[in-house]
Amino acid sequence: MNILKLSINFCVATVFLASCAGGKYAKTEKVYKKQAKELSKLYKQSPVTGQLEKVNVNDQQWIASINFGIRKPNFVVIHHTAQDSLGQTVRTFHSAKAGVSSHYVVGRDGKIVQMVNNLFRAHHAGLGKWGNDTDLNSSSIGIELDNNGTTDPWTDAQINALMQLLTYLKTTYRIPQANFIGHMDLAPTRKNDPSRFPWKKLADQGFGFWYEDYLETPPADFNPKMALRIIGYDVSNVDAAIKAFKIHYIQQDVHTAFMSDQDLKILYSIYKKFL
């Protein structure tokens, strides 16, 4: 069976499983089933030909390559919900008016809810940029963590469940260690989530980077703006990029773009991991 047939069957199986859920979410499962069927049609329509017939040139030909596959996610973007419960977030992701979603929601008690198939494009990242990627919705898996973003603690059950999920995603899609980021990293002018987050715990397990215990003093010609850009930050607004970096790695004095000597040492330590 070729990979196109596999992907079609996968989509159909996903639709079937979703339709079996019924119960409390029967109405939204029906909507999901309809939308998933529409996407699966893209694979079923003209499965061995392409879209060149839509291009207005006289001399055209389809010649099939044997080397192709389905798209795969290359990033994981972590968010906090800024809501009061997992149930509230589920309701938000069922709202056509809100128009937002994520692939997964992880509850405070460690429960993981999947809301969008990994091969589909969820609406979680919005406008932003990481490195040269300006469409993180298309290239990433979005994970929302049930946390109000201000006073809620990060529970062991929640973080442990997240670790299990990240292990699966990293292994399945071969996601590079550097590509586990926060929403604030890719959208520094708009977002601050996840705030107060235990990034070091994730980095210790291979999900993202953390700075070394011993911090070197940067060389005299060290350029913080260049370092932020190499790490991945959009530096068109340098102050916003600095604040996002501080939310991720410093986790104090995050409302100012001032970088202390200690902050610069941390930036230098992270920067060297990307060389």
PDB file of N, CA, C and O in Angstrom, residues 46-90:
ATOM      1  N   SER A  46      -8.209  13.106  -7.484  1.00  0.00           N
ATOM      2  CA  SER A  46      -7.051  12.976  -8.374  1.00  0.00           C
ATOM      3  C   SER A  46      -5.814  12.529  -7.610  1.00  0.00           C
ATOM      4  O   SER A  46      -4.797  13.237  -7.589  1.00  0.00           O
ATOM      5  N   PRO A  47      -5.845  11.358  -6.972  1.00  0.00           N
ATOM      6  CA  PRO A  47      -4.762  10.963  -6.081  1.00  0.00           C
ATOM      7  C   PRO A  47      -3.409  10.758  -6.748  1.00  0.00           C
ATOM      8  O   PRO A  47      -2.390  10.786  -6.072  1.00  0.00           O
ATOM      9  N   VAL A  48      -3.385  10.525  -8.072  1.00  0.00           N
ATOM     10  CA  VAL A  48      -2.088  10.301  -8.706  1.00  0.00           C
ATOM     11  C   VAL A  48      -1.667  11.463  -9.596  1.00  0.00           C
ATOM     12  O   VAL A  48      -0.668  11.382 -10.293  1.00  0.00           O
ATOM     13  N   THR A  49      -2.447  12.526  -9.587  1.00  0.00           N
ATOM     14  CA  THR A  49      -2.077  13.702 -10.370  1.00  0.00           C
ATOM     15  C   THR A  49      -1.967  14.909  -9.462  1.00  0.00           C
ATOM     16  O   THR A  49      -2.299  14.854  -8.280  1.00  0.00           O
ATOM     17  N   GLY A  50      -1.536  16.013 -10.029  1.00  0.00           N
ATOM     18  CA  GLY A  50      -1.304  17.202  -9.217  1.00  0.00           C
ATOM     19  C   GLY A  50      -2.258  18.328  -9.545  1.00  0.00           C
ATOM     20  O   GLY A  50      -3.398  18.092  -9.953  1.00  0.00           O
ATOM     21  N   GLN A  51      -1.764  19.534  -9.417  1.00  0.00           N
ATOM     22  CA  GLN A  51      -2.598  20.714  -9.605  1.00  0.00           C
ATOM     23  C   GLN A  51      -2.149  21.556 -10.794  1.00  0.00           C
ATOM     24  O   GLN A  51      -2.605  22.673 -10.979  1.00  0.00           O
ATOM     25  N   LEU A  52      -1.278  21.008 -11.633  1.00  0.00           N
ATOM     26  CA  LEU A  52      -0.708  21.788 -12.714  1.00  0.00           C
ATOM     27  C   LEU A  52      -1.744  22.218 -13.742  1.00  0.00           C
ATOM     28  O   LEU A  52      -1.589  23.225 -14.427  1.00  0.00           O
ATOM     29  N   GLU A  53      -2.844  21.440 -13.813  1.00  0.00           N
ATOM     30  CA  GLU A  53      -3.889  21.809 -14.768  1.00  0.00           C
ATOM     31  C   GLU A  53      -4.508  23.166 -14.447  1.00  0.00           C
ATOM     32  O   GLU A  53      -5.167  23.782 -15.288  1.00  0.00           O
ATOM     33  N   LYS A  54      -4.293  23.651 -13.232  1.00  0.00           N
ATOM     34  CA  LYS A  54      -4.823  24.957 -12.836  1.00  0.00           C
ATOM     35  C   LYS A  54      -3.918  26.105 -13.276  1.00  0.00           C
ATOM     36  O   LYS A  54      -4.263  27.269 -13.117  1.00  0.00           O
ATOM     37  N   VAL A  55      -2.718  25.767 -13.785  1.00  0.00           N
ATOM     38  CA  VAL A  55      -1.765  26.775 -14.216  1.00  0.00           C
ATOM     39  C   VAL A  55      -1.950  27.034 -15.704  1.00  0.00           C
ATOM     40  O   VAL A  55      -2.006  26.100 -16.517  1.00  0.00           O
ATOM     41  N   ASN A  56      -2.040  28.298 -16.075  1.00  0.00           N
ATOM     42  CA  ASN A  56      -2.364  28.676 -17.446  1.00  0.00           C
ATOM     43  C   ASN A  56      -1.125  28.674 -18.347  1.00  0.00           C
ATOM     44  O   ASN A  56      -0.595  29.721 -18.722  1.00  0.00           O
ATOM     45  N   VAL A  57      -0.620  27.463 -18.633  1.00  0.00           N
ATOM     46  CA  VAL A  57       0.444  27.304 -19.619  1.00  0.00           C
ATOM     47  C   VAL A  57       0.059  26.158 -20.539  1.00  0.00           C
ATOM     48  O   VAL A  57      -0.600  25.201 -20.123  1.00  0.00           O
ATOM     49  N   ASN A  58       0.445  26.250 -21.802  1.00  0.00           N
ATOM     50  CA  ASN A  58       0.056  25.235 -22.785  1.00  0.00           C
ATOM     51  C   ASN A  58       0.873  23.955 -22.660  1.00  0.00           C
ATOM     52  O   ASN A  58       0.342  22.850 -22.802  1.00  0.00           O
ATOM     53  N   ASP A  59       2.147  24.111 -22.400  1.00  0.00           N
ATOM     54  CA  ASP A  59       3.038  22.943 -22.361  1.00  0.00           C
ATOM     55  C   ASP A  59       3.195  22.479 -20.917  1.00  0.00           C
ATOM     56  O   ASP A  59       3.930  23.085 -20.129  1.00  0.00           O
ATOM     57  N   GLN A  60       2.495  21.448 -20.529  1.00  0.00           N
ATOM     58  CA  GLN A  60       2.552  20.939 -19.163  1.00  0.00           C
ATOM     59  C   GLN A  60       2.404  19.430 -19.172  1.00  0.00           C
ATOM     60  O   GLN A  60       1.804  18.853 -20.079  1.00  0.00           O
ATOM     61  N   GLN A  61       2.968  18.818 -18.139  1.00  0.00           N
ATOM     62  CA  GLN A  61       2.953  17.358 -18.063  1.00  0.00           C
ATOM     63  C   GLN A  61       3.060  16.921 -16.614  1.00  0.00           C
ATOM     64  O   GLN A  61       3.774  17.545 -15.817  1.00  0.00           O
ATOM     65  N   TRP A  62       2.350  15.878 -16.254  1.00  0.00           N
ATOM     66  CA  TRP A  62       2.510  15.241 -14.941  1.00  0.00           C
ATOM     67  C   TRP A  62       3.490  14.095 -15.083  1.00  0.00           C
ATOM     68  O   TRP A  62       3.291  13.183 -15.891  1.00  0.00           O
ATOM     69  N   ILE A  63       4.583  14.126 -14.294  1.00  0.00           N
ATOM     70  CA  ILE A  63       5.538  13.017 -14.234  1.00  0.00           C
ATOM     71  C   ILE A  63       5.739  12.714 -12.749  1.00  0.00           C
ATOM     72  O   ILE A  63       6.315  13.511 -12.014  1.00  0.00           O
ATOM     73  N   ALA A  64       5.262  11.573 -12.292  1.00  0.00           N
ATOM     74  CA  ALA A  64       5.236  11.280 -10.862  1.00  0.00           C
ATOM     75  C   ALA A  64       6.616  10.961 -10.307  1.00  0.00           C
ATOM     76  O   ALA A  64       7.390  10.226 -10.925  1.00  0.00           O
ATOM     77  N   SER A  65       6.904  11.516  -9.142  1.00  0.00           N
ATOM     78  CA  SER A  65       8.091  11.129  -8.394  1.00  0.00           C
ATOM     79  C   SER A  65       7.732  10.006  -7.437  1.00  0.00           C
ATOM     80  O   SER A  65       6.580   9.890  -6.996  1.00  0.00           O
ATOM     81  N   ILE A  66       8.703   9.181  -7.110  1.00  0.00           N
ATOM     82  CA  ILE A  66       8.458   8.105  -6.141  1.00  0.00           C
ATOM     83  C   ILE A  66       8.799   8.540  -4.723  1.00  0.00           C
ATOM     84  O   ILE A  66       8.582   7.788  -3.769  1.00  0.00           O
ATOM     85  N   ASN A  67       9.311   9.764  -4.549  1.00  0.00           N
ATOM     86  CA  ASN A  67       9.780  10.219  -3.241  1.00  0.00           C
ATOM     87  C   ASN A  67       8.858  11.300  -2.694  1.00  0.00           C
ATOM     88  O   ASN A  67       8.965  12.476  -3.061  1.00  0.00           O
ATOM     89  N   PHE A  68       7.922  10.901  -1.844  1.00  0.00           N
ATOM     90  CA  PHE A  68       7.025  11.884  -1.238  1.00  0.00           C
ATOM     91  C   PHE A  68       6.402  11.283   0.013  1.00  0.00           C
ATOM     92  O   PHE A  68       6.521  10.080   0.274  1.00  0.00           O
ATOM     93  N   GLY A  69       5.754  12.119   0.787  1.00  0.00           N
ATOM     94  CA  GLY A  69       5.112  11.659   2.014  1.00  0.00           C
ATOM     95  C   GLY A  69       4.169  12.718   2.514  1.00  0.00           C
ATOM     96  O   GLY A  69       4.008  13.776   1.903  1.00  0.00           O
ATOM     97  N   ILE A  70       3.518  12.444   3.622  1.00  0.00           N
ATOM     98  CA  ILE A  70       2.616  13.422   4.214  1.00  0.00           C
ATOM     99  C   ILE A  70       3.434  14.432   5.011  1.00  0.00           C
ATOM    100  O   ILE A  70       4.557  14.159   5.438  1.00  0.00           O
ATOM    101  N   ARG A  71       2.889  15.612   5.184  1.00  0.00           N
ATOM    102  CA  ARG A  71       3.592  16.644   5.940  1.00  0.00           C
ATOM    103  C   ARG A  71       3.701  16.226   7.409  1.00  0.00           C
ATOM    104  O   ARG A  71       2.842  15.515   7.937  1.00  0.00           O
ATOM    105  N   LYS A  72       4.757  16.701   8.068  1.00  0.00           N
ATOM    106  CA  LYS A  72       4.922  16.376   9.481  1.00  0.00           C
ATOM    107  C   LYS A  72       5.255  17.641  10.262  1.00  0.00           C
ATOM    108  O   LYS A  72       5.887  18.556   9.739  1.00  0.00           O
ATOM    109  N   PRO A  73       4.828  17.717  11.525  1.00  0.00           N
ATOM    110  CA  PRO A  73       5.166  18.875  12.344  1.00  0.00           C
ATOM    111  C   PRO A  73       6.648  18.904  12.686  1.00  0.00           C
ATOM    112  O   PRO A  73       7.272  17.852  12.870  1.00  0.00           O
ATOM    113  N   ASN A  74       7.189  20.099  12.772  1.00  0.00           N
ATOM    114  CA  ASN A  74       8.614  20.263  13.066  1.00  0.00           C
ATOM    115  C   ASN A  74       8.851  21.056  14.352  1.00  0.00           C
ATOM    116  O   ASN A  74       9.981  21.168  14.792  1.00  0.00           O
ATOM    117  N   PHE A  75       7.793  21.622  14.929  1.00  0.00           N
ATOM    118  CA  PHE A  75       7.890  22.389  16.170  1.00  0.00           C
ATOM    119  C   PHE A  75       6.787  21.936  17.121  1.00  0.00           C
ATOM    120  O   PHE A  75       5.751  21.418  16.695  1.00  0.00           O
ATOM    121  N   VAL A  76       7.013  22.175  18.402  1.00  0.00           N
ATOM    122  CA  VAL A  76       5.958  22.095  19.412  1.00  0.00           C
ATOM    123  C   VAL A  76       5.893  23.459  20.092  1.00  0.00           C
ATOM    124  O   VAL A  76       6.914  23.982  20.546  1.00  0.00           O
ATOM    125  N   VAL A  77       4.695  24.026  20.121  1.00  0.00           N
ATOM    126  CA  VAL A  77       4.485  25.328  20.763  1.00  0.00           C
ATOM    127  C   VAL A  77       3.639  25.113  22.014  1.00  0.00           C
ATOM    128  O   VAL A  77       2.541  24.550  21.943  1.00  0.00           O
ATOM    129  N   ILE A  78       4.156  25.557  23.155  1.00  0.00           N
ATOM    130  CA  ILE A  78       3.484  25.375  24.441  1.00  0.00           C
ATOM    131  C   ILE A  78       2.831  26.682  24.870  1.00  0.00           C
ATOM    132  O   ILE A  78       3.439  27.758  24.775  1.00  0.00           O
ATOM    133  N   HIS A  79       1.594  26.588  25.339  1.00  0.00           N
ATOM    134  CA  HIS A  79       0.804  27.742  25.755  1.00  0.00           C
ATOM    135  C   HIS A  79       0.273  27.522  27.176  1.00  0.00           C
ATOM    136  O   HIS A  79       0.206  26.390  27.650  1.00  0.00           O
ATOM    137  N   HIS A  80      -0.153  28.590  27.843  1.00  0.00           N
ATOM    138  CA  HIS A  80      -1.089  28.420  28.951  1.00  0.00           C
ATOM    139  C   HIS A  80      -2.444  28.965  28.500  1.00  0.00           C
ATOM    140  O   HIS A  80      -2.524  29.854  27.655  1.00  0.00           O
ATOM    141  N   THR A  81      -3.509  28.392  29.046  1.00  0.00           N
ATOM    142  CA  THR A  81      -4.849  28.701  28.552  1.00  0.00           C
ATOM    143  C   THR A  81      -5.350  30.067  28.998  1.00  0.00           C
ATOM    144  O   THR A  81      -6.196  30.652  28.337  1.00  0.00           O
ATOM    145  N   ALA A  82      -4.863  30.558  30.150  1.00  0.00           N
ATOM    146  CA  ALA A  82      -5.385  31.793  30.762  1.00  0.00           C
ATOM    147  C   ALA A  82      -6.882  31.666  31.023  1.00  0.00           C
ATOM    148  O   ALA A  82      -7.620  32.654  30.987  1.00  0.00           O
ATOM    149  N   GLN A  83      -7.318  30.433  31.318  1.00  0.00           N
ATOM    150  CA  GLN A  83      -8.710  30.185  31.658  1.00  0.00           C
ATOM    151  C   GLN A  83      -8.775  29.422  32.972  1.00  0.00           C
ATOM    152  O   GLN A  83      -7.752  29.094  33.564  1.00  0.00           O
ATOM    153  N   ASP A  84      -9.996  29.135  33.417  1.00  0.00           N
ATOM    154  CA  ASP A  84     -10.171  28.616  34.770  1.00  0.00           C
ATOM    155  C   ASP A  84     -10.248  27.099  34.870  1.00  0.00           C
ATOM    156  O   ASP A  84     -10.184  26.558  35.966  1.00  0.00           O
ATOM    157  N   SER A  85     -10.421  26.414  33.745  1.00  0.00           N
ATOM    158  CA  SER A  85     -10.547  24.960  33.806  1.00  0.00           C
ATOM    159  C   SER A  85     -10.332  24.368  32.428  1.00  0.00           C
ATOM    160  O   SER A  85     -10.435  25.061  31.409  1.00  0.00           O
ATOM    161  N   LEU A  86     -10.057  23.079  32.400  1.00  0.00           N
ATOM    162  CA  LEU A  86      -9.938  22.370  31.134  1.00  0.00           C
ATOM    163  C   LEU A  86     -11.265  22.439  30.381  1.00  0.00           C
ATOM    164  O   LEU A  86     -11.288  22.635  29.158  1.00  0.00           O
ATOM    165  N   GLY A  87     -12.371  22.295  31.116  1.00  0.00           N
ATOM    166  CA  GLY A  87     -13.685  22.344  30.484  1.00  0.00           C
ATOM    167  C   GLY A  87     -13.950  23.668  29.796  1.00  0.00           C
ATOM    168  O   GLY A  87     -14.530  23.709  28.701  1.00  0.00           O
ATOM    169  N   GLN A  88     -13.535  24.762  30.418  1.00  0.00           N
ATOM    170  CA  GLN A  88     -13.718  26.076  29.802  1.00  0.00           C
ATOM    171  C   GLN A  88     -12.929  26.178  28.505  1.00  0.00           C
ATOM    172  O   GLN A  88     -13.404  26.729  27.506  1.00  0.00           O
ATOM    173  N   THR A  89     -11.716  25.639  28.512  1.00  0.00           N
ATOM    174  CA  THR A  89     -10.894  25.682  27.304  1.00  0.00           C
ATOM    175  C   THR A  89     -11.517  24.846  26.197  1.00  0.00           C
ATOM    176  O   THR A  89     -11.534  25.256  25.025  1.00  0.00           O
ATOM    177  N   VAL A  90     -12.045  23.677  26.531  1.00  0.00           N
ATOM    178  CA  VAL A  90     -12.734  22.842  25.534  1.00  0.00           C
ATOM    179  C   VAL A  90     -13.885  23.622  24.913  1.00  0.00           C
ATOM    180  O   VAL A  90     -14.079  23.615  23.690  1.00  0.00           O
TER     181      VAL A  90
END
